[in-house]
Coordinates of C-alpha atoms (C1' of nucleotides) in Angstrom, one line a residue:
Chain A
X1 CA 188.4 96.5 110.6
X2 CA 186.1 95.3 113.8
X3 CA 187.6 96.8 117.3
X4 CA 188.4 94.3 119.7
X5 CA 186.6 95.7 122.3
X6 CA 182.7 95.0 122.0
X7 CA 181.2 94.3 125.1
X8 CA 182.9 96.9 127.1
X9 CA 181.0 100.0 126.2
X10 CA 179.6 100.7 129.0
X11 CA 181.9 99.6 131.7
X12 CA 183.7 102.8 133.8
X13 CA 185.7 104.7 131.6
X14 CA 188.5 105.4 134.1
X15 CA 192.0 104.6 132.1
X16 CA 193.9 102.3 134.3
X17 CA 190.7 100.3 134.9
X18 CA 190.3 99.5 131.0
X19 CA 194.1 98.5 131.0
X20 CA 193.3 96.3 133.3
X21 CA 190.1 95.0 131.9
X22 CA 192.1 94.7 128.7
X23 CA 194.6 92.4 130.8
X24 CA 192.2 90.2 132.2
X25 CA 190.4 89.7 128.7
X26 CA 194.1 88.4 126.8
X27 CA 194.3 86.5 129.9
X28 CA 190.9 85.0 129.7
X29 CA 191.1 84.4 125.7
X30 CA 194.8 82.9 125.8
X31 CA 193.8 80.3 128.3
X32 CA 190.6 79.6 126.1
X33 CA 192.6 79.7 122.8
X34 CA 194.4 76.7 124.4
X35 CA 191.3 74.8 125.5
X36 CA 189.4 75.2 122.3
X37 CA 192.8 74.5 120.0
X38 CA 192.9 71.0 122.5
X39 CA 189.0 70.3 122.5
X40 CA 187.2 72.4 119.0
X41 CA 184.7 74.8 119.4
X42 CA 181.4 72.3 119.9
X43 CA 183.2 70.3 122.6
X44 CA 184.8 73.4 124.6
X45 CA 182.3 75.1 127.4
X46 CA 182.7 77.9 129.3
X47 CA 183.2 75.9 132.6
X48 CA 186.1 73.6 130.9
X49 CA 187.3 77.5 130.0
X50 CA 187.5 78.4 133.4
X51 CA 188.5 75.3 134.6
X52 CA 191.6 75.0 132.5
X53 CA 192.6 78.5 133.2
X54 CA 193.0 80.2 137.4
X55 CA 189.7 81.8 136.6
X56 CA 186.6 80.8 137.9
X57 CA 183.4 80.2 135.2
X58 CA 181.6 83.5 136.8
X59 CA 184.9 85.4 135.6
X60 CA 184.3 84.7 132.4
X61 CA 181.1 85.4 132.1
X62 CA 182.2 88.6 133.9
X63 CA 184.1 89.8 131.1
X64 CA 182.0 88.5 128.4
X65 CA 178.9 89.4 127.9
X66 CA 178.2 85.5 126.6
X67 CA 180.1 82.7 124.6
X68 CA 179.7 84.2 121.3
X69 CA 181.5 87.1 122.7
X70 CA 184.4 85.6 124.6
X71 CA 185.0 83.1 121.1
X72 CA 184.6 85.8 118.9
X73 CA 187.5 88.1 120.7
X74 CA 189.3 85.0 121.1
X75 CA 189.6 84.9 117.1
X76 CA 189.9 88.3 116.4
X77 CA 192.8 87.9 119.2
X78 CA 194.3 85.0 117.5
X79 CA 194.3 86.6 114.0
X80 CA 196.8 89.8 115.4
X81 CA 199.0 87.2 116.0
X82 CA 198.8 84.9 112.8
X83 CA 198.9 86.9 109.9
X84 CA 202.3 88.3 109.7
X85 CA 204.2 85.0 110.6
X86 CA 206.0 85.5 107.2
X87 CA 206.4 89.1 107.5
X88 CA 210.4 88.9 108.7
X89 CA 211.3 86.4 106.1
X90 CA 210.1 88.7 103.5
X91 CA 211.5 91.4 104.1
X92 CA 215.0 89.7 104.5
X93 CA 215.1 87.9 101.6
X94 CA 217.6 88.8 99.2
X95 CA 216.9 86.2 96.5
X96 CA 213.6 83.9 95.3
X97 CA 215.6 80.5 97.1
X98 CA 215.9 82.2 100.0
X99 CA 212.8 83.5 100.2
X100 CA 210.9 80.3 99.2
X101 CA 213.3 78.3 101.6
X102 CA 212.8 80.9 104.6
X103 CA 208.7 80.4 103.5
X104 CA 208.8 76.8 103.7
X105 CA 210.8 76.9 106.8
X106 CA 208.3 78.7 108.9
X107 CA 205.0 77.0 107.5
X108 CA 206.3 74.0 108.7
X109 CA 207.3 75.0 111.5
X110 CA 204.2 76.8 112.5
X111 CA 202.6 73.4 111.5
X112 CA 203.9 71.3 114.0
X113 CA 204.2 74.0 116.5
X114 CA 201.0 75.7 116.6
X115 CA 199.0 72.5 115.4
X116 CA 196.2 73.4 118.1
X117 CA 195.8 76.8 116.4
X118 CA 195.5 75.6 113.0
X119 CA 193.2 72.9 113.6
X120 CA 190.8 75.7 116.2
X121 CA 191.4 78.3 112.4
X122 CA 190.0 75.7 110.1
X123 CA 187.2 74.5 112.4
X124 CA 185.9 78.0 113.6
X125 CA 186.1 78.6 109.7
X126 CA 183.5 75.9 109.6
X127 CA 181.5 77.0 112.2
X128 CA 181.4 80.5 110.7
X129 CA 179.4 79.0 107.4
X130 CA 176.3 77.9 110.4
X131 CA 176.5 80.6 112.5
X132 CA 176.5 84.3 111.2
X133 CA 177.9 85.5 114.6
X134 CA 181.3 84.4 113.6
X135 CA 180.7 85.0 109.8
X136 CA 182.2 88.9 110.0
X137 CA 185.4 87.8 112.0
X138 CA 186.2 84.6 110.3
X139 CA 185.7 86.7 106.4
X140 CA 188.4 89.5 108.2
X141 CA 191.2 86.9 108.9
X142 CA 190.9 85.0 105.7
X143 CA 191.5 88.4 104.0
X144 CA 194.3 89.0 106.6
X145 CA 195.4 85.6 105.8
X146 CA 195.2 86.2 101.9
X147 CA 197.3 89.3 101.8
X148 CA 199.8 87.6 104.2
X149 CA 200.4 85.1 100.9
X150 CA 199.9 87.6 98.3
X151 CA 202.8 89.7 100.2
X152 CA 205.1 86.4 99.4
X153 CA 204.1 85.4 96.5
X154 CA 204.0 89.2 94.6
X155 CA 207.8 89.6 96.7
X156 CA 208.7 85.9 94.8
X157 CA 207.8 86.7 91.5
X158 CA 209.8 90.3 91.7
X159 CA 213.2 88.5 93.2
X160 CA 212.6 85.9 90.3
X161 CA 212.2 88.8 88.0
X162 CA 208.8 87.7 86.6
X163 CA 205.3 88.7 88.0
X164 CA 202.4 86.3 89.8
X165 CA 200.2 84.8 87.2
X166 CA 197.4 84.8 89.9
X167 CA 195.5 86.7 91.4
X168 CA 195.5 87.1 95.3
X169 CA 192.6 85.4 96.1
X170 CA 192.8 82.4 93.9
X171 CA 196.4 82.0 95.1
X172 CA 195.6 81.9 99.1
X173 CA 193.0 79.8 98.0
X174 CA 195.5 77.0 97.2
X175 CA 197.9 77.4 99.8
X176 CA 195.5 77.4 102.1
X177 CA 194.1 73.7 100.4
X178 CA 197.9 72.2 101.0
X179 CA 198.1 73.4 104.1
X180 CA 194.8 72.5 105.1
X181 CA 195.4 69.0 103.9
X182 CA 198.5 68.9 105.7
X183 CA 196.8 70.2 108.9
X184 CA 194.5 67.5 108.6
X185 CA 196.7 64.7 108.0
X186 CA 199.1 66.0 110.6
X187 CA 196.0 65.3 113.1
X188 CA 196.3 61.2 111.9
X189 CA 199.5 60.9 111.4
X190 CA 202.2 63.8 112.4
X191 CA 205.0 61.4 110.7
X192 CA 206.3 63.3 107.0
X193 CA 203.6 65.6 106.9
X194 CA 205.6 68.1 107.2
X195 CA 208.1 67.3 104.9
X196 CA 205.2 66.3 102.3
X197 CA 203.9 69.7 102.6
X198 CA 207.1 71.5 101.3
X199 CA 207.3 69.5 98.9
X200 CA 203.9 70.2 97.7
X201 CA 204.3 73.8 98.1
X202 CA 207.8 74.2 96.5
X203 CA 206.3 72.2 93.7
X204 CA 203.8 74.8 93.1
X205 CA 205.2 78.1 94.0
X206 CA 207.3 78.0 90.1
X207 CA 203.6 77.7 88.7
X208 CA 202.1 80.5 90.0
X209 CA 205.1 83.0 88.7
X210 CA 205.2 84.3 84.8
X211 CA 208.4 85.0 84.1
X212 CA 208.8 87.6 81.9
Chain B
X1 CA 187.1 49.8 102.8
X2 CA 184.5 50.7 105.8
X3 CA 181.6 48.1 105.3
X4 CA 178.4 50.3 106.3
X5 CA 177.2 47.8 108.6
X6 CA 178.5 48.4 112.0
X7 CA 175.6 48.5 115.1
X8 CA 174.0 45.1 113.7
X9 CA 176.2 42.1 114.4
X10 CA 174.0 40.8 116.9
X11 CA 170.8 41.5 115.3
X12 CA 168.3 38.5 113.8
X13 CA 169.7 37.5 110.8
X14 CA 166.4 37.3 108.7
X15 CA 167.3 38.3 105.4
X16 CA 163.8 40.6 104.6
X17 CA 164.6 42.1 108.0
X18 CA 167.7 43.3 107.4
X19 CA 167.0 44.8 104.3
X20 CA 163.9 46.6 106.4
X21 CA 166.4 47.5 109.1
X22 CA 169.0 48.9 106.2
X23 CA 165.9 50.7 104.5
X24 CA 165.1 52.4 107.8
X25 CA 168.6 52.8 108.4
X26 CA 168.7 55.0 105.4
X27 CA 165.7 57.1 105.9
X28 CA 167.4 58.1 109.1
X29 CA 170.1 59.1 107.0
X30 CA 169.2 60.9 105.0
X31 CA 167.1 62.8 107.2
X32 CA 169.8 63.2 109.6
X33 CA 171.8 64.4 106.9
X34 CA 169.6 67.2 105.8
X35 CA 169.8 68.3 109.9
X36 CA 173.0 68.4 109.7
X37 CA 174.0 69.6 106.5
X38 CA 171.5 72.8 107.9
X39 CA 172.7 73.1 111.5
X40 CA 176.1 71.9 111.8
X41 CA 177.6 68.6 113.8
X42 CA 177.9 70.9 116.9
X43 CA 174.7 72.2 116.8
X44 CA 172.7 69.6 115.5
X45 CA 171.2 66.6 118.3
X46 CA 169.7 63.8 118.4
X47 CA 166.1 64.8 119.1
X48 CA 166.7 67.8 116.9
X49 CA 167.2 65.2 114.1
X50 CA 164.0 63.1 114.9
X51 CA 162.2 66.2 114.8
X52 CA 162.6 66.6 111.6
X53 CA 162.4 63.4 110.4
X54 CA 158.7 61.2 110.6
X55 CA 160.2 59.3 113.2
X56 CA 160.6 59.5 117.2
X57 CA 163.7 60.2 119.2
X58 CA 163.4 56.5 119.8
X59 CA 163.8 55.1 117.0
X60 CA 166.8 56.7 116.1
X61 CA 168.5 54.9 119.2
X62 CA 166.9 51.7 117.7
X63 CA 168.7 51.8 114.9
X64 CA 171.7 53.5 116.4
X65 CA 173.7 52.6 118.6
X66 CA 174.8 56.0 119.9
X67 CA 175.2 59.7 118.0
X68 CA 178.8 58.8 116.5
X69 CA 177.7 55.9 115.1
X70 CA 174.8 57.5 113.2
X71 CA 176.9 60.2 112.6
X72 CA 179.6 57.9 111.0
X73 CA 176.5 55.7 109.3
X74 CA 175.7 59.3 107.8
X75 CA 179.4 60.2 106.2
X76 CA 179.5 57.1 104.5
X77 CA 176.2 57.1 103.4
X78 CA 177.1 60.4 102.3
X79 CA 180.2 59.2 99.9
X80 CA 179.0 57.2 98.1
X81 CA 177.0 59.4 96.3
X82 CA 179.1 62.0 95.8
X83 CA 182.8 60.6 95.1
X84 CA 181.4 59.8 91.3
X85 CA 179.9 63.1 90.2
X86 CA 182.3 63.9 87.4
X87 CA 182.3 59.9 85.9
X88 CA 180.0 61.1 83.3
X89 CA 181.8 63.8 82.4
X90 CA 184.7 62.1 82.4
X91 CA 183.7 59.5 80.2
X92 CA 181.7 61.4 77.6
X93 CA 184.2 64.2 77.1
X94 CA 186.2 63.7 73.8
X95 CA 188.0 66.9 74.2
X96 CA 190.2 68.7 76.7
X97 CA 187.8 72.2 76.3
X98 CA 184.4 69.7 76.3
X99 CA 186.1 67.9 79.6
X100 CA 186.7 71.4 81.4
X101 CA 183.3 73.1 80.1
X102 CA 181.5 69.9 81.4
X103 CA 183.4 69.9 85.1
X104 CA 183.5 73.7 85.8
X105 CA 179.9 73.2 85.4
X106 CA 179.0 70.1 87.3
X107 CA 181.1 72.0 89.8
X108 CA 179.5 74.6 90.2
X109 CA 176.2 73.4 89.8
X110 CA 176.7 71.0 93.1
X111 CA 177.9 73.8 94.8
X112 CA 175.0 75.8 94.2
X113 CA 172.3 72.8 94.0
X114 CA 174.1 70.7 97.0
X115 CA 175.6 73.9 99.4
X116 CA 174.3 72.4 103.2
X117 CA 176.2 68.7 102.2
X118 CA 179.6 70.5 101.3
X119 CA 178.7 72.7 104.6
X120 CA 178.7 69.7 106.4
X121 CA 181.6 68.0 104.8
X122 CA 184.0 70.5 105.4
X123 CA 182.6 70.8 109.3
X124 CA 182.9 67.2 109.7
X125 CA 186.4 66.8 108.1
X126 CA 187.4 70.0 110.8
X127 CA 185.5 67.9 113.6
X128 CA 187.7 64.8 112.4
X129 CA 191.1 66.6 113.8
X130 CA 189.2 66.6 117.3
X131 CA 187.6 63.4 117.4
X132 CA 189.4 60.1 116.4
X133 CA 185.9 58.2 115.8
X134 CA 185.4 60.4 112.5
X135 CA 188.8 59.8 111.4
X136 CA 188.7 56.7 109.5
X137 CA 185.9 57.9 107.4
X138 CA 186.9 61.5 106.8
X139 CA 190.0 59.2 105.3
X140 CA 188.7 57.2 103.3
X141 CA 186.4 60.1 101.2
X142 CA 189.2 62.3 101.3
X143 CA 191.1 59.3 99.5
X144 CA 187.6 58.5 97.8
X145 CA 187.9 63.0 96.4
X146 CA 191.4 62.2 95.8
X147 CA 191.1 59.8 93.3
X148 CA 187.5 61.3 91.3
X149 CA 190.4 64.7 90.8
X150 CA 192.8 62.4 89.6
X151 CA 190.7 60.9 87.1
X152 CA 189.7 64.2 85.8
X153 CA 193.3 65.7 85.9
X154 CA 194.7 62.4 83.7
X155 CA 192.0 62.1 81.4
X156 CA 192.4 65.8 80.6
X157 CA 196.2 65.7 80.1
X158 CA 195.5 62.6 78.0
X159 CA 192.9 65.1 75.8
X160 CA 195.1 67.6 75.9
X161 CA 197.9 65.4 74.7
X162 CA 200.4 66.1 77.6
X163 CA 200.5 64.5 81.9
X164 CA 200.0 65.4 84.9
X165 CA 202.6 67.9 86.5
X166 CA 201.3 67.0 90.0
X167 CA 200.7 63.8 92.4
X168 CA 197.1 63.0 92.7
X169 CA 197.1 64.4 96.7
X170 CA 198.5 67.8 95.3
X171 CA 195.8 68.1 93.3
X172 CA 193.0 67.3 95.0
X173 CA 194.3 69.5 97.7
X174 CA 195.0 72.7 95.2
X175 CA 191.1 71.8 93.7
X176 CA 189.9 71.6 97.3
X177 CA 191.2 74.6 98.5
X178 CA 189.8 76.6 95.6
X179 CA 186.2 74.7 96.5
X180 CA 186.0 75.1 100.0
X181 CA 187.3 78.8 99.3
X182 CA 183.7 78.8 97.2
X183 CA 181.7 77.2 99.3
X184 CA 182.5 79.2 102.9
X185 CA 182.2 82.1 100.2
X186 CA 178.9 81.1 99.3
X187 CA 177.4 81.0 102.5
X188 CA 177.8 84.7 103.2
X189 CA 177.4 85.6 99.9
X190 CA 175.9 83.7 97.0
X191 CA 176.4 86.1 94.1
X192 CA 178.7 85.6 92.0
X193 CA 180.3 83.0 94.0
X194 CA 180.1 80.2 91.5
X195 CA 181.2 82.3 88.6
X196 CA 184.5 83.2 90.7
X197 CA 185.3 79.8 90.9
X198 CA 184.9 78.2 87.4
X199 CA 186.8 81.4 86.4
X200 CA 189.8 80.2 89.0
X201 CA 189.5 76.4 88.6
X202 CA 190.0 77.0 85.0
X203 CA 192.7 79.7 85.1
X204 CA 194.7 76.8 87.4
X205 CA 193.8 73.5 85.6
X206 CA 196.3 74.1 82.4
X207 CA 198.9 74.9 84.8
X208 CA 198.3 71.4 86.3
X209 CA 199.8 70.1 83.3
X210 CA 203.0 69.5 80.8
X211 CA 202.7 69.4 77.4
X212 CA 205.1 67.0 76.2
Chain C
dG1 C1' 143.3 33.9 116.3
dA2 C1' 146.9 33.0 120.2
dG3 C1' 151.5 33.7 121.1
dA4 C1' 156.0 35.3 120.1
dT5 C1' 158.9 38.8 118.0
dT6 C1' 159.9 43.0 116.2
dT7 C1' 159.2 47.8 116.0
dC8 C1' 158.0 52.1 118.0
dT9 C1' 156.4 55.5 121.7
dT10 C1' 156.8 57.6 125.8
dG11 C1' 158.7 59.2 129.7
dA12 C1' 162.4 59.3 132.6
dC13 C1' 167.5 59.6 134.3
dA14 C1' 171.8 61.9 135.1
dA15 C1' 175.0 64.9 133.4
dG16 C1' 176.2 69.0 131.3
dT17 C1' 175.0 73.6 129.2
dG18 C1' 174.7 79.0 129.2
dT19 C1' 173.2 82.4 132.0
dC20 C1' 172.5 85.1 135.9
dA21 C1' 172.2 87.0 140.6
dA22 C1' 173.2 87.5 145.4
dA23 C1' 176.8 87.2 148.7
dC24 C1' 181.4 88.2 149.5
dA25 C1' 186.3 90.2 149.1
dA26 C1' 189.4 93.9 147.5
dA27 C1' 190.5 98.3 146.2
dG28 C1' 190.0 102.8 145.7
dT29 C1' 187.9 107.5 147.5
dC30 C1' 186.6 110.9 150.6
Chain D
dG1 C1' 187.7 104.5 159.1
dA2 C1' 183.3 104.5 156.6
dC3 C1' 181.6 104.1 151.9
dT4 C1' 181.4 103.3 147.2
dT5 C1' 183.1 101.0 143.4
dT6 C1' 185.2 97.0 141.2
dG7 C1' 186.2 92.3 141.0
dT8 C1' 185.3 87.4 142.3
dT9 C1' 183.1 83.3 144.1
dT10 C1' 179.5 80.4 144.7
dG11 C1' 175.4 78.4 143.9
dA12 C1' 171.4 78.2 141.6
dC13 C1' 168.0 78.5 137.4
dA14 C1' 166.0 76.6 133.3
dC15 C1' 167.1 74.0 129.6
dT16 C1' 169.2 70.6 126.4
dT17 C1' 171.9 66.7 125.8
dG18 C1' 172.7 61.4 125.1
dT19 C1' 171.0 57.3 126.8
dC20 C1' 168.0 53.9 128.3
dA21 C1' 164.0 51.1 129.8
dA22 C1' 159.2 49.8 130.3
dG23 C1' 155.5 49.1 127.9
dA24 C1' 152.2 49.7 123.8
dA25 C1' 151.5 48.6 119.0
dA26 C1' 152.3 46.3 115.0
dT27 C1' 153.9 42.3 112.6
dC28 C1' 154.9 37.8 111.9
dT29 C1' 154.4 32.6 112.9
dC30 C1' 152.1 28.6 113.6

DNA sequence: GAGATTTCTTGACAAGTGTCAAACAAAGTC
DNA sequence: GACTTTGTTTGACACTTGTCAAGAAATCTC
């Protein structure tokens, strides 16, 4: 797995001085996760950056060796947070409803709430397939990102007593195309998307189960 | 629909000149296009595009009125040759096997054959959710994507002797997901990248279906 | 072929970009 | 308190961007 710290090597090693350093970085990459959720990644600069955070632009080059860097721990930032969104309502569920109802119930949620996120995901995605720098980070969450559905959907098919009829990769490969869709629609029109979402997924999840 | 005319309202209405003006129009096009589909929106610009093309940086502001529109001339240049790719398959096929053989490898023969223009559609439908100007296009092919799946799902659970267990939008997005899935694959890592997905589109197309 | 019209080239502009370095402030060290 | 280290500001740099306008060249019209 890549370390989050890359451009740091040779900075003073005394302890406090890294937690800090550390600090300032989250700092930094929170307020340009919002800016680059609000604006995408070819209309965000490092000056808008700074600007929209109580940093000046020579901080951020400070911390970052250059822009590549500062998005590139920005993603590998945002993935620690994404990737076990689900994590609670599987291990709660006690039954397949339950778990496909507490599934739905965060997805949308994490639709409309984190929209900015979701929209930054599947457009850094797309940068990733033009330029290599983001390649290795980008090919990290989407495995991140695939386990997190394989976890629900192999948990499903043993509470429903059968087994998944797919395999990991195929399946995050269609969750990820609903949600994607919905993502995308929600930009045009954030009426029922939602709400069609669920009902695409619900639709689906029975498919991908054998019951034996 | 979008008509494909938008900068020219004002121009002399000459009928030999306006098929001159649409011929350049479409050399620019295409020539963009092939920029774009190897750089990126974000990184591809104007001049960048005229380099590459036999014209001047000029010209392209003749034809154009500014970068969106000649982006947005681009995209819907762009549809209309690539919404109908399956027809002939469709149309030939007189079984459900001869119907599936004959997509999986029109499939993966554009993504092999065609990789920077599905590059470049998936970057432009991500660079949609930021800027409203792409919207309506990104649309309407998405609609346009929509409807070529359906008429390959319908046709096939006509051959197969059974319908459709899914709306149209669910399965273009479940088809979509498994092809952009591909083709972000491919770009870090051609091999075997088509073979993965004929081997998944096929494992999920049966399961698309009822027999009844 | 002269004159008008369309097409294209060239060069310029203002604005914005990533990057950096020198001056300055703050904090820690002896 | 002087001095070094660490953190921050500010302003500048070289460059690219989209846009435009003035004029040259080509084409058309009579």
């Amino acid at each position: 797995m890549i370390a989050v710290a890359s451009a740091a090597e040779e900075r003073p090693a005394r302890v406090s001085g890294i937690d800090k350093i550390e600090r300032r970085r989250v700092a930094l990459a929170e307020s340009a996760l919002k800016t680059l959720g609000e604006l995408g990644y070819a209309r965000t600069s490092l000056r808008e950056i700074a600007n929209n955070s109580e940093f000046t632009h020579g901080v951020v080059h400070y911390y970052f060796r250059d822009k590549i860097d500062l998005i590139s721990y920005c993603v590998r930032y945002y993935k620690t947070k994404c990737a076990r969104r689900y994590d609670e309502v599987v291990e709660t569920a006690t039954s397949a409803d339950e778990l496909g109802a507490g599934f739905l119930a965060k997805m949308t949620q994490t639709l409309v709430e984190e929209t900015p996120m979701h929209r930054l995901w599947y457009d850094l995605r797309a940068q990733s397939m033009f330029e290599e720098q983001l390649r290795a980070d980008v090919i990290a969450i989407d495995q991140l990102l695939e386990e997190m559905i394989w976890r629900i959907l192999s948990r499903y098919a043993e509470l429903v007593g059968g087994e998944a009829a797919v395999d990991a990769a195929t399946a995050y490969a269609l969750m990820d195309g609903l949600f994607e869709q919905a993502v995308v629609g929600y930009a045009g029109d954030p009426a029922g998307a939602p709400e069609r979402l669920a009902g695409r997924v619900s639709q689906i999840l029975p498919k991908l189960i054998i019951t034996t």
